[in-house]
Short mmCIF file of N, CA and C and ligand atoms in Angstrom, two decimals:
data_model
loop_
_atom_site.label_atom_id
_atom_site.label_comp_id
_atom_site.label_asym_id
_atom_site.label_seq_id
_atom_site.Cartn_x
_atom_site.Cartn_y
_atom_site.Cartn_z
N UNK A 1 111.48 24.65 63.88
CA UNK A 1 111.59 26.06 63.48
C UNK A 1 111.11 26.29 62.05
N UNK A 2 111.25 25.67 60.98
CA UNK A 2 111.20 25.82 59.55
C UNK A 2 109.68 25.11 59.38
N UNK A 3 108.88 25.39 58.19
CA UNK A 3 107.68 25.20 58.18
C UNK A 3 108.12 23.60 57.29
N UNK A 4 107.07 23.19 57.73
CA UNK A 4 106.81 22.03 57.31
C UNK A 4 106.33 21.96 55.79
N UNK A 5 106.50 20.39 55.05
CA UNK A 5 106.32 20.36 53.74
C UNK A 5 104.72 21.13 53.27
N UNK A 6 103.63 20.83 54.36
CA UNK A 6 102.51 21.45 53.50
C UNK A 6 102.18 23.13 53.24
N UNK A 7 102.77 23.46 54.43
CA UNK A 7 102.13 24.88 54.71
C UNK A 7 103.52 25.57 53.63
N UNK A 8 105.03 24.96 53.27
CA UNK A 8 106.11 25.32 52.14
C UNK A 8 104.99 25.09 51.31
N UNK A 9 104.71 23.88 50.46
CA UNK A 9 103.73 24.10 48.97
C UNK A 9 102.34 25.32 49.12
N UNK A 10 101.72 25.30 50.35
CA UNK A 10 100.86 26.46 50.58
C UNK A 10 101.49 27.73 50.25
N UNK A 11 102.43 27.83 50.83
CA UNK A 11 103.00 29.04 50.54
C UNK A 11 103.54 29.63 49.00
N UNK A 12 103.73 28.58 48.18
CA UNK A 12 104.08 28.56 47.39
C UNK A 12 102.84 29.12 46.39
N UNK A 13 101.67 28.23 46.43
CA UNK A 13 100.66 28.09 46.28
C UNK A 13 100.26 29.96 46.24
N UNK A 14 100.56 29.99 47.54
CA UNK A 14 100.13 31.63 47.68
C UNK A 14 100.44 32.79 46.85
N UNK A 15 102.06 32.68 46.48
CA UNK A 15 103.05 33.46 45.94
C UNK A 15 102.13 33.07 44.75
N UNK A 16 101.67 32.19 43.75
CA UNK A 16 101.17 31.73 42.41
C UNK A 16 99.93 32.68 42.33
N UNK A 17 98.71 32.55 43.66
CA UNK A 17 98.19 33.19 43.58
C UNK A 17 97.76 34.37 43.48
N UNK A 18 98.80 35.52 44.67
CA UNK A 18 98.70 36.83 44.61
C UNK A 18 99.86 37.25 43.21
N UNK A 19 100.78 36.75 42.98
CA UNK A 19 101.82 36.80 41.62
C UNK A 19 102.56 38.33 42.32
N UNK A 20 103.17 38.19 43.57
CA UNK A 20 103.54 39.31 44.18
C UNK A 20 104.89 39.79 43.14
N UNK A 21 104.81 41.23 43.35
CA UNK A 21 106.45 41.24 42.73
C UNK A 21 107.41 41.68 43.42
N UNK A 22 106.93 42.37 44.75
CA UNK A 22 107.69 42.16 46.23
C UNK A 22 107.61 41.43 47.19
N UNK A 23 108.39 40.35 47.66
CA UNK A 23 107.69 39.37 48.89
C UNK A 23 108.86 39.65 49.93
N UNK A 24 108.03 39.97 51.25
CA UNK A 24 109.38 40.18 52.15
C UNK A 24 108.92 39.08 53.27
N UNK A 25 110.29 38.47 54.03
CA UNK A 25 109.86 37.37 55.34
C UNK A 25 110.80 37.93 56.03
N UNK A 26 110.03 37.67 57.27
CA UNK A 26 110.40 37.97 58.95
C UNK A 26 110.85 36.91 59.14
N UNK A 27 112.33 36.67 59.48
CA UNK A 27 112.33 35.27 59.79
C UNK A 27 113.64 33.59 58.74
N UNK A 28 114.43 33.89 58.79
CA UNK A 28 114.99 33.38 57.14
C UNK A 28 115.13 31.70 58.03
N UNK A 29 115.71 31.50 58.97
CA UNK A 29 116.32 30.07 59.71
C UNK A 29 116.73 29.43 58.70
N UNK A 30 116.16 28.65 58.10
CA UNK A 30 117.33 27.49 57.41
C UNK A 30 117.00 27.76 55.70
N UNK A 31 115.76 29.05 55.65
CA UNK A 31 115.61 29.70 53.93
C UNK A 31 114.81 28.62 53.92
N UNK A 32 114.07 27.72 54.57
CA UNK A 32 112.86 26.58 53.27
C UNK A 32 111.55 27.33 52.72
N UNK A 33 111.47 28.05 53.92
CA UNK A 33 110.18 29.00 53.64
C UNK A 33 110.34 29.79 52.63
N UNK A 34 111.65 30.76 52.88
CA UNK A 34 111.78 31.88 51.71
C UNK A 34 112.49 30.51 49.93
N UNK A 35 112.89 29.32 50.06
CA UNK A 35 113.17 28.51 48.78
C UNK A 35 111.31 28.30 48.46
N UNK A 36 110.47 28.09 48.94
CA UNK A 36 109.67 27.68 48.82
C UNK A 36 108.41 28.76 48.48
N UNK A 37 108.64 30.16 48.47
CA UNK A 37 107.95 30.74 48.10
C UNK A 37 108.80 31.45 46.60
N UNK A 38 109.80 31.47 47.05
CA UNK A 38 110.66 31.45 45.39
C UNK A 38 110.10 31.11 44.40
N UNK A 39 109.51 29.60 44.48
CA UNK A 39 109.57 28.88 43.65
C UNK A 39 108.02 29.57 43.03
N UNK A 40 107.37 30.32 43.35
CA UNK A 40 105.94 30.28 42.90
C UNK A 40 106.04 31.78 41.81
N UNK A 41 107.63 32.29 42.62
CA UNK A 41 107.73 33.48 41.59
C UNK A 41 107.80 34.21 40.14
N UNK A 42 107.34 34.70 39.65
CA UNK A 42 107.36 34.99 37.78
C UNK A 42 107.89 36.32 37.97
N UNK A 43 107.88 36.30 36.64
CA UNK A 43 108.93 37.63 35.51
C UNK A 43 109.91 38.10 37.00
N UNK A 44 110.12 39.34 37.10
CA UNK A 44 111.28 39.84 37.64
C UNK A 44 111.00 40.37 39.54
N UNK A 45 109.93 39.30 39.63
CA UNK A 45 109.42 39.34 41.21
C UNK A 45 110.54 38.54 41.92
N UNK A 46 110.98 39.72 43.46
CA UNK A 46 112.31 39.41 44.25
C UNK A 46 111.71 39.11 45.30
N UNK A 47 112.90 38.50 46.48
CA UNK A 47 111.97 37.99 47.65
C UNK A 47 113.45 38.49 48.59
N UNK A 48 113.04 39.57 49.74
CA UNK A 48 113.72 39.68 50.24
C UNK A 48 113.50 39.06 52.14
N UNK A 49 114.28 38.40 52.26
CA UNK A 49 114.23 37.43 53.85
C UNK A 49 115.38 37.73 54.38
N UNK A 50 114.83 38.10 55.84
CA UNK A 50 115.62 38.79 57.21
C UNK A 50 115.81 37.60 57.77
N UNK A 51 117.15 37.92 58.56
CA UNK A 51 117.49 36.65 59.64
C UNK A 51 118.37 37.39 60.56
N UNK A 52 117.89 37.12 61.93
CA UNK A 52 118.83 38.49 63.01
C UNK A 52 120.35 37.60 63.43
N UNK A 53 120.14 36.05 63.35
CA UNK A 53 121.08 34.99 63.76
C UNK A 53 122.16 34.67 62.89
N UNK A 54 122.74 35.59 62.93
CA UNK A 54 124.27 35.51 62.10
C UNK A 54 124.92 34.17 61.51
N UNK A 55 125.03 33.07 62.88
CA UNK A 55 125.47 32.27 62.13
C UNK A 55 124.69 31.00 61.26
N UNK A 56 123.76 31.72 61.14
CA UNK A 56 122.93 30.68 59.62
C UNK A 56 123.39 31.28 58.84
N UNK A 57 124.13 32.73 58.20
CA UNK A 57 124.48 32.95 56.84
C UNK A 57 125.06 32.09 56.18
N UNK A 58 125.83 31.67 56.35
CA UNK A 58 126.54 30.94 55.19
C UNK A 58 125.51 29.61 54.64
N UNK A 59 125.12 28.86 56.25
CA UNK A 59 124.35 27.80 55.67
C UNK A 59 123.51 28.22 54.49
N UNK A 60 122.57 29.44 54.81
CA UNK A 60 121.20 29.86 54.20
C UNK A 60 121.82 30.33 52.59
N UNK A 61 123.06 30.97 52.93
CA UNK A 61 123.52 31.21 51.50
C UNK A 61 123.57 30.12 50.33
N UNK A 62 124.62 28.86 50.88
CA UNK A 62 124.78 27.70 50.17
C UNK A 62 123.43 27.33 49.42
N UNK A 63 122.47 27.32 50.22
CA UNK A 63 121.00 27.24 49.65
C UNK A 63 120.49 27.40 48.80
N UNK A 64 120.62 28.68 48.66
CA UNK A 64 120.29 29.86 47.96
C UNK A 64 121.09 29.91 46.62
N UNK A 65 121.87 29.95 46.75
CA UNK A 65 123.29 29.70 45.73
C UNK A 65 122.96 28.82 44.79
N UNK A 66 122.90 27.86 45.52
CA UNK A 66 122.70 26.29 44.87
C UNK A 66 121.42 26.32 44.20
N UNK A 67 120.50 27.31 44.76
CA UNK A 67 118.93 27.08 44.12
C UNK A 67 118.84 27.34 42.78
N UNK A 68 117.58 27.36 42.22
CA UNK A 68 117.18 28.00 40.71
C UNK A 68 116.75 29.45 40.69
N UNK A 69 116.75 29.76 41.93
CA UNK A 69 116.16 31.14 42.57
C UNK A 69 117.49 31.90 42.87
N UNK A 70 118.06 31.51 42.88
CA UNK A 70 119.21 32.76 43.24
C UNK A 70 119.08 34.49 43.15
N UNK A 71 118.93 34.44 41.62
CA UNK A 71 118.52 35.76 41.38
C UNK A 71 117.78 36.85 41.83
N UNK A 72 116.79 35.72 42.81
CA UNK A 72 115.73 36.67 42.90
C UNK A 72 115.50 36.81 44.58
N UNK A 73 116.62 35.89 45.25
CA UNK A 73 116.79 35.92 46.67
C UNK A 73 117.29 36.79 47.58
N UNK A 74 117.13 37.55 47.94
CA UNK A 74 117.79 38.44 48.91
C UNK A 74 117.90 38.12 49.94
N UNK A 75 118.97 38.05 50.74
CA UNK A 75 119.34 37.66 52.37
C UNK A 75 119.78 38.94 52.80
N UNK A 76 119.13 39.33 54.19
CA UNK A 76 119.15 40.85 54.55
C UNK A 76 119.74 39.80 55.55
N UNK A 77 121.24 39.63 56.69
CA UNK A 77 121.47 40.11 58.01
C UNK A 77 121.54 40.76 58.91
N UNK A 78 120.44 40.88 60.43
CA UNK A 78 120.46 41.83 61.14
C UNK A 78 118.92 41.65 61.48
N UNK A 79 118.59 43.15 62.56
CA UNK A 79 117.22 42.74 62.97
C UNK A 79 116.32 43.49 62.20
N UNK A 80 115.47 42.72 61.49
CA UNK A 80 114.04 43.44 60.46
C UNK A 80 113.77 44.09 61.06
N UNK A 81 113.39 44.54 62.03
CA UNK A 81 112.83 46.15 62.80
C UNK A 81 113.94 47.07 62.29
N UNK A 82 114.97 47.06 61.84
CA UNK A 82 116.04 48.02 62.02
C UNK A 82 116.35 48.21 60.41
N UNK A 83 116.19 47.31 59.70
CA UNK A 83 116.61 46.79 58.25
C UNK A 83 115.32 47.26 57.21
N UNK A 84 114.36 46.82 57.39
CA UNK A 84 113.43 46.94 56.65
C UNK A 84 112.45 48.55 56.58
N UNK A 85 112.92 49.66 57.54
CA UNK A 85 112.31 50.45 57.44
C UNK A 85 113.16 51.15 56.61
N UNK A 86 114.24 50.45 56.41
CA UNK A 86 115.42 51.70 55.48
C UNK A 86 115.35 51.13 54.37
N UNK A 87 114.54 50.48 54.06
CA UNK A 87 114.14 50.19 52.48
C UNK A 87 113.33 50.71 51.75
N UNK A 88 113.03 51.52 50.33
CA UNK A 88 111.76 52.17 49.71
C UNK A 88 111.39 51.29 49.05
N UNK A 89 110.94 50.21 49.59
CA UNK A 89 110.15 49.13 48.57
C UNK A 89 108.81 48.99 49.23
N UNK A 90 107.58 49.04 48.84
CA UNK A 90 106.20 48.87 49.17
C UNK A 90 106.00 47.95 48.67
N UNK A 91 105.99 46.60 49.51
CA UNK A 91 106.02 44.86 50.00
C UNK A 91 103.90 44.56 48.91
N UNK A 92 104.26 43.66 48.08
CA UNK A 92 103.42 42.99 48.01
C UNK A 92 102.78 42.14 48.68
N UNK A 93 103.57 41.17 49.74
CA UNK A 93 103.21 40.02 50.27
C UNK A 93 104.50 39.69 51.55
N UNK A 94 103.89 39.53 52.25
CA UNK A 94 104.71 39.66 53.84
C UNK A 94 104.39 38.39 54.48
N UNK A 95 105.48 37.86 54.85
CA UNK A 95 105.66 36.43 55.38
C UNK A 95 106.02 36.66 56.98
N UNK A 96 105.15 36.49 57.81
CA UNK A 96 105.89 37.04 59.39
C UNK A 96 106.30 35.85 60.38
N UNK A 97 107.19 35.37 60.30
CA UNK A 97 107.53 34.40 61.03
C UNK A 97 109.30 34.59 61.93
N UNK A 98 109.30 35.92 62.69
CA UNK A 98 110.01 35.61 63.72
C UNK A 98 110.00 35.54 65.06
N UNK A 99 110.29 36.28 65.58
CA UNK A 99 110.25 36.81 67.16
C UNK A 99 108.59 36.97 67.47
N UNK A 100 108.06 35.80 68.11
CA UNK A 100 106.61 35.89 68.62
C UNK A 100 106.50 37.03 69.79
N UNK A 101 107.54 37.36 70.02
CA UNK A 101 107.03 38.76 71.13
C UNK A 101 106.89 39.63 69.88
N UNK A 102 107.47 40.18 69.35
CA UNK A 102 107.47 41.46 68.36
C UNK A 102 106.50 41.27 67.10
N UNK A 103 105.40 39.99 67.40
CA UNK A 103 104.52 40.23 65.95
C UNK A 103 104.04 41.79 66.22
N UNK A 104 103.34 41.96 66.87
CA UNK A 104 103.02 43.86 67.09
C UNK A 104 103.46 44.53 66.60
N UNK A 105 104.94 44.36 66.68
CA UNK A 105 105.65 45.52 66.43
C UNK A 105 106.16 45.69 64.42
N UNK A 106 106.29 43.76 64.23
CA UNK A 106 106.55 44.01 62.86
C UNK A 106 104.95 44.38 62.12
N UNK A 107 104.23 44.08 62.58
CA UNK A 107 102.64 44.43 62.15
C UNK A 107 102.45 46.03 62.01
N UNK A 108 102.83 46.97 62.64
CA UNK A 108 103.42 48.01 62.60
C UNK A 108 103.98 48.51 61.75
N UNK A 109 105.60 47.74 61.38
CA UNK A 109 105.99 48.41 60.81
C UNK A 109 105.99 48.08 59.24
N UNK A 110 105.06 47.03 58.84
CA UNK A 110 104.80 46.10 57.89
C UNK A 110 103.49 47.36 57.20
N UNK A 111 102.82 47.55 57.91
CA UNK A 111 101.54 48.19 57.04
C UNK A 111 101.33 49.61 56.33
N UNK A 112 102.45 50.00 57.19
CA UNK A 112 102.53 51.41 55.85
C UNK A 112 103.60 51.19 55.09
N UNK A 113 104.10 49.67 55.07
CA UNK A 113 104.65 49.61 53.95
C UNK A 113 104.33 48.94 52.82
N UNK A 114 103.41 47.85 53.21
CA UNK A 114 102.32 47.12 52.33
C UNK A 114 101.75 47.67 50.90
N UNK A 115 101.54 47.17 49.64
CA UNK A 115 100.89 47.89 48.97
C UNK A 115 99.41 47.98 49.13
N UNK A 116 98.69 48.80 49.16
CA UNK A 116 96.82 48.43 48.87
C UNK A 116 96.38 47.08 48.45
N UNK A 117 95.97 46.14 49.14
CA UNK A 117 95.62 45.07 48.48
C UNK A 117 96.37 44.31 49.00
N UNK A 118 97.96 44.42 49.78
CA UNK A 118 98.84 43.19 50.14
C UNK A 118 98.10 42.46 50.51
N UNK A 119 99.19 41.19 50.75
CA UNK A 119 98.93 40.36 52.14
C UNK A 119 99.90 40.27 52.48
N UNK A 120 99.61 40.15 53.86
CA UNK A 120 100.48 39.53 55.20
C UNK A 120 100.38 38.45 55.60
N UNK A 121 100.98 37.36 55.92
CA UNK A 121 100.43 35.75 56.35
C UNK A 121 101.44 35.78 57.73
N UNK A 122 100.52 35.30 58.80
CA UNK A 122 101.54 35.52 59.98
C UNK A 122 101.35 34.29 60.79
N UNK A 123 102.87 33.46 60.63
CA UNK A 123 102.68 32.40 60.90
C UNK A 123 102.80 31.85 62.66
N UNK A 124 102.15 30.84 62.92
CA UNK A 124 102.12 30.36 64.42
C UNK A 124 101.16 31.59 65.08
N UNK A 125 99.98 31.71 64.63
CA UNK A 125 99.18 32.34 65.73
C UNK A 125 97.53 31.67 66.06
N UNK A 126 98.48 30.36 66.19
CA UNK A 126 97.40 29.12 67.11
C UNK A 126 98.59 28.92 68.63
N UNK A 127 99.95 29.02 67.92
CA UNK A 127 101.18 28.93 68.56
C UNK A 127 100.78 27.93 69.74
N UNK A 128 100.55 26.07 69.44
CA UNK A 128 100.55 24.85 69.86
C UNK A 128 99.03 25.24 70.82
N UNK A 129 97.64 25.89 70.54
CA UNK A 129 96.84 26.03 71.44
C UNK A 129 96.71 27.01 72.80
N UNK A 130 98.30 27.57 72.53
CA UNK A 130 98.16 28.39 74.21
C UNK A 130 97.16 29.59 73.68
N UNK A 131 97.36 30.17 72.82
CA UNK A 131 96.18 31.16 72.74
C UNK A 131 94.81 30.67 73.58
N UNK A 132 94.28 29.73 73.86
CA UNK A 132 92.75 30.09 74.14
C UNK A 132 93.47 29.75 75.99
N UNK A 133 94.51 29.78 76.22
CA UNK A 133 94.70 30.01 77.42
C UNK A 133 94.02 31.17 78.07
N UNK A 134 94.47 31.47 79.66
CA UNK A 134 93.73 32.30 80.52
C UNK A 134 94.69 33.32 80.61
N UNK A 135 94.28 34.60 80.11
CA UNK A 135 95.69 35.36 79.95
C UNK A 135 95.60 36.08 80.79
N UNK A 136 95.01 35.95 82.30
CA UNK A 136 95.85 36.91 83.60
C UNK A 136 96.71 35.90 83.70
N UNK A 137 96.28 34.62 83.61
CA UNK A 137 97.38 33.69 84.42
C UNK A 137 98.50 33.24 83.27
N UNK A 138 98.55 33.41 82.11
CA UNK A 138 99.59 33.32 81.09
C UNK A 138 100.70 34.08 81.42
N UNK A 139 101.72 33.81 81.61
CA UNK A 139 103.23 34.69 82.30
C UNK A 139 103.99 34.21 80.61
N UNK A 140 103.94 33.57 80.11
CA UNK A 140 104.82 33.25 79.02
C UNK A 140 104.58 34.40 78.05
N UNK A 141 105.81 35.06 77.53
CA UNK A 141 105.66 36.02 76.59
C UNK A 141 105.66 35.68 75.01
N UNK A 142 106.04 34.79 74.70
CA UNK A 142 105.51 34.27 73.35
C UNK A 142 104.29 34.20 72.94
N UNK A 143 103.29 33.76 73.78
CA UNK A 143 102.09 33.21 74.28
C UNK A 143 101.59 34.71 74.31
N UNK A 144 101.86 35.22 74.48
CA UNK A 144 101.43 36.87 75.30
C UNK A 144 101.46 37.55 73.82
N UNK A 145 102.46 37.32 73.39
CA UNK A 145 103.15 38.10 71.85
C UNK A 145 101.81 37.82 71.12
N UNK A 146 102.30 36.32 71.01
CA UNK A 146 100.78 35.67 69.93
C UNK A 146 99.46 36.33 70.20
N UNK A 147 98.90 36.30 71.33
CA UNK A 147 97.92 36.55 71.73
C UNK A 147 97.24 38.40 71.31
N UNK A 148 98.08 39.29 71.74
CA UNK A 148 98.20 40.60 71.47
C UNK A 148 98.06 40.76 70.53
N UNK A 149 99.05 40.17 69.42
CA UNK A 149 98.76 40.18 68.54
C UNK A 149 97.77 39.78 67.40
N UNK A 150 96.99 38.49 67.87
CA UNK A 150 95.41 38.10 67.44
C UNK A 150 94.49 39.19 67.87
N UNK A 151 94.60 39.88 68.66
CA UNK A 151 93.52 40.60 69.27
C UNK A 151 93.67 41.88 68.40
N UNK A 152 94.60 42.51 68.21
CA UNK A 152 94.78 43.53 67.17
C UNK A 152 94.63 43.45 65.99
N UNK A 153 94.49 42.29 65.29
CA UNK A 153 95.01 41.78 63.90
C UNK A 153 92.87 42.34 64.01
N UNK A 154 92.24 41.07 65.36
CA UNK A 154 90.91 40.86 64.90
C UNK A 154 90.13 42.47 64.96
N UNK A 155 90.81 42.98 65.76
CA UNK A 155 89.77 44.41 65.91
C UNK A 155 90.57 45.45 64.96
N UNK A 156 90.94 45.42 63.80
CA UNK A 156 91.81 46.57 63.22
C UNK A 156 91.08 46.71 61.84
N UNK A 157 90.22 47.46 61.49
CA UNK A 157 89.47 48.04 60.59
C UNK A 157 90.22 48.35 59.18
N UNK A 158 91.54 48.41 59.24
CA UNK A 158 91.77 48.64 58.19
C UNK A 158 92.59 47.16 57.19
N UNK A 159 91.82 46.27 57.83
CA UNK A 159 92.24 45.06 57.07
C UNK A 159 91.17 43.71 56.94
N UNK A 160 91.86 43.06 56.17
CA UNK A 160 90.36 41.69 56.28
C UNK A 160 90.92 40.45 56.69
N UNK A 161 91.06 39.92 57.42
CA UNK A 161 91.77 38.51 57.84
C UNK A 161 91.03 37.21 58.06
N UNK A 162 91.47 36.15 58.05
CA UNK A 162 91.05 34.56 58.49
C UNK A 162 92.06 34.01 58.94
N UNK A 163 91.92 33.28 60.25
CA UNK A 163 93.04 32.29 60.78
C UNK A 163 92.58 30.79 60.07
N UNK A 164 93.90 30.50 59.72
CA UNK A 164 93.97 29.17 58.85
C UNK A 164 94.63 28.12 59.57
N UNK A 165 93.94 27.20 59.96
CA UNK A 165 94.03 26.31 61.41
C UNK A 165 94.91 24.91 60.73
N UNK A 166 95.98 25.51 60.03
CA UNK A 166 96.65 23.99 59.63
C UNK A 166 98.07 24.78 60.04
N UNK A 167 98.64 23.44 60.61
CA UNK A 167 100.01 23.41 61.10
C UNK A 167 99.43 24.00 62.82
N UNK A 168 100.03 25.00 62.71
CA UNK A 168 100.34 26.00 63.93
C UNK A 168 99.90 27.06 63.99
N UNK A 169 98.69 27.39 62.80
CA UNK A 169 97.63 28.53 62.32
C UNK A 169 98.45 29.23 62.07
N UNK A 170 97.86 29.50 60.77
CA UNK A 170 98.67 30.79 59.85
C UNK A 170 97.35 32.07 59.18
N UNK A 171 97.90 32.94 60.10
CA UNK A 171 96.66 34.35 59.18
C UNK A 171 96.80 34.80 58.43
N UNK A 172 95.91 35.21 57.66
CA UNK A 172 95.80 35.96 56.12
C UNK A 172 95.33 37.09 56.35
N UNK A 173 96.03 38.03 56.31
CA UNK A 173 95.82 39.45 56.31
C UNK A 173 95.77 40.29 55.17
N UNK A 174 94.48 40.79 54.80
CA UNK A 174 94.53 41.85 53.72
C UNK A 174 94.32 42.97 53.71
N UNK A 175 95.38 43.98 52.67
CA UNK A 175 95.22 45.38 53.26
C UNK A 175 94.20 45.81 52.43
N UNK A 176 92.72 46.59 53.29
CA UNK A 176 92.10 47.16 52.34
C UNK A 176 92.39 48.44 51.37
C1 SAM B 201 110.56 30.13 63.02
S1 SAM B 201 112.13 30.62 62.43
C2 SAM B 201 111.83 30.96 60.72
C3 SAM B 201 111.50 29.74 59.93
C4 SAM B 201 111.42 29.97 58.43
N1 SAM B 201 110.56 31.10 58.09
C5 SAM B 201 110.87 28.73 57.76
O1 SAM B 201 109.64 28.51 57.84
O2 SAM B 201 111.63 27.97 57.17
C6 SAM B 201 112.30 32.24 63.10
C7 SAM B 201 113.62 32.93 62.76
O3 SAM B 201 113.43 34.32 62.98
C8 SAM B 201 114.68 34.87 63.39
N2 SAM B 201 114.41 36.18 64.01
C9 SAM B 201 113.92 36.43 65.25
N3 SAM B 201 113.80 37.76 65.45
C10 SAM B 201 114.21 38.36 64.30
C11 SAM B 201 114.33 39.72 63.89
N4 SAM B 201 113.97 40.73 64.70
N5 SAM B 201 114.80 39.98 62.65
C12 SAM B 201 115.16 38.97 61.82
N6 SAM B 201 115.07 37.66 62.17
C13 SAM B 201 114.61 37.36 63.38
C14 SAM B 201 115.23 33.79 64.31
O4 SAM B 201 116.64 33.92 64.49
C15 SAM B 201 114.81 32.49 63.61
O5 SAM B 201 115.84 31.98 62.79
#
């Protein structure tokens, strides 16, 4: 479930590069992703990470707590479709890693909240190769999620993207 050590320093890597001063993630599970993009953060840039699975709070808290990042961590409980539209913050940098049926839907609700220029990085959309499957005969909805969602990401004019073929492919989405 949690990203692995390279694509954590990538990410990190990322946060250094764009120097976001809003970073929001879809997705919190055990916080390595959201500790790991922390770490790339300067001056008074916050990182707020959703998790719909209740009982990781406390674990994800201890984490967090314990980190050097504290300050700047936010743990939202509940479902990001429901949470994040009642926020007035326009997201520098968007981490999408939950519910592979609903990339669509957070893609949606992610881009009119984006600033000009964000990015979005949306992770697992190689999701283990089933993408270049045969999608009358694909019945799996993860697979289906992923897929829908590559196809929209590639034909949507108002952004610039590359799939980045390490791990489990991770896209880079930019808002023009
Ligand atoms: C792949 S894990 C996240 C891994 C984490 N980003 C990392 O790399 O360390 C996906 C998480 O998304 C959560 N999730 C699924 N749907 C969600 C939703 N609608 N809102 C918030 N969290 C959700 C799941 O409970 C699960 O813990």
């Amino acid at each position: 479930m949690a990203s692995g050590h390279i694509q954590g320093r990538l990410l990190k890597m990322f946060v250094r590069m764009i120097r976001p001063r809003f970073v929001l993630e879809l997705g919190t599970f055990s916080g390595y992703s959201a500790l790991c993009m922390a770490e790339g953060l300067e001056g008074d840039a916050q990182l707020h990470t959703f998790e719909v699975f209740d009982e990781q709070e406390d674990f994800i808290r201890k984490w967090f707590q314990g980190s050097p990042y504290a300050e700047r961590l936010h743990l939202h409980i509940g479902d990001a479709l429901e949470l994040v539209p009642k926020m007035d913050i326009q997201w520098d940098l968007a981490f999408v890693d939950a519910d592979k049926r609903q990339y669509i839907d957070y893609y949606e609700m992610l881009l009119p909240r984006m600033k000009k220029g964000g990015f979005i990085l949306a992770d697992n959309t190689l999701w283990y190769g089933h993408v270049l499957e045969d999608r009358q005969k694909e019945s799996d909805l993860q697979t289906r999620g992923i897929m829908e969602f590559n196809e929209k990401v590639a034909a949507d004019n108002r952004v610039e993207k590359v799939i980045l073929p390490i791990r489990d492919g991770l896209t880079i989405i930019r808002l023009k």
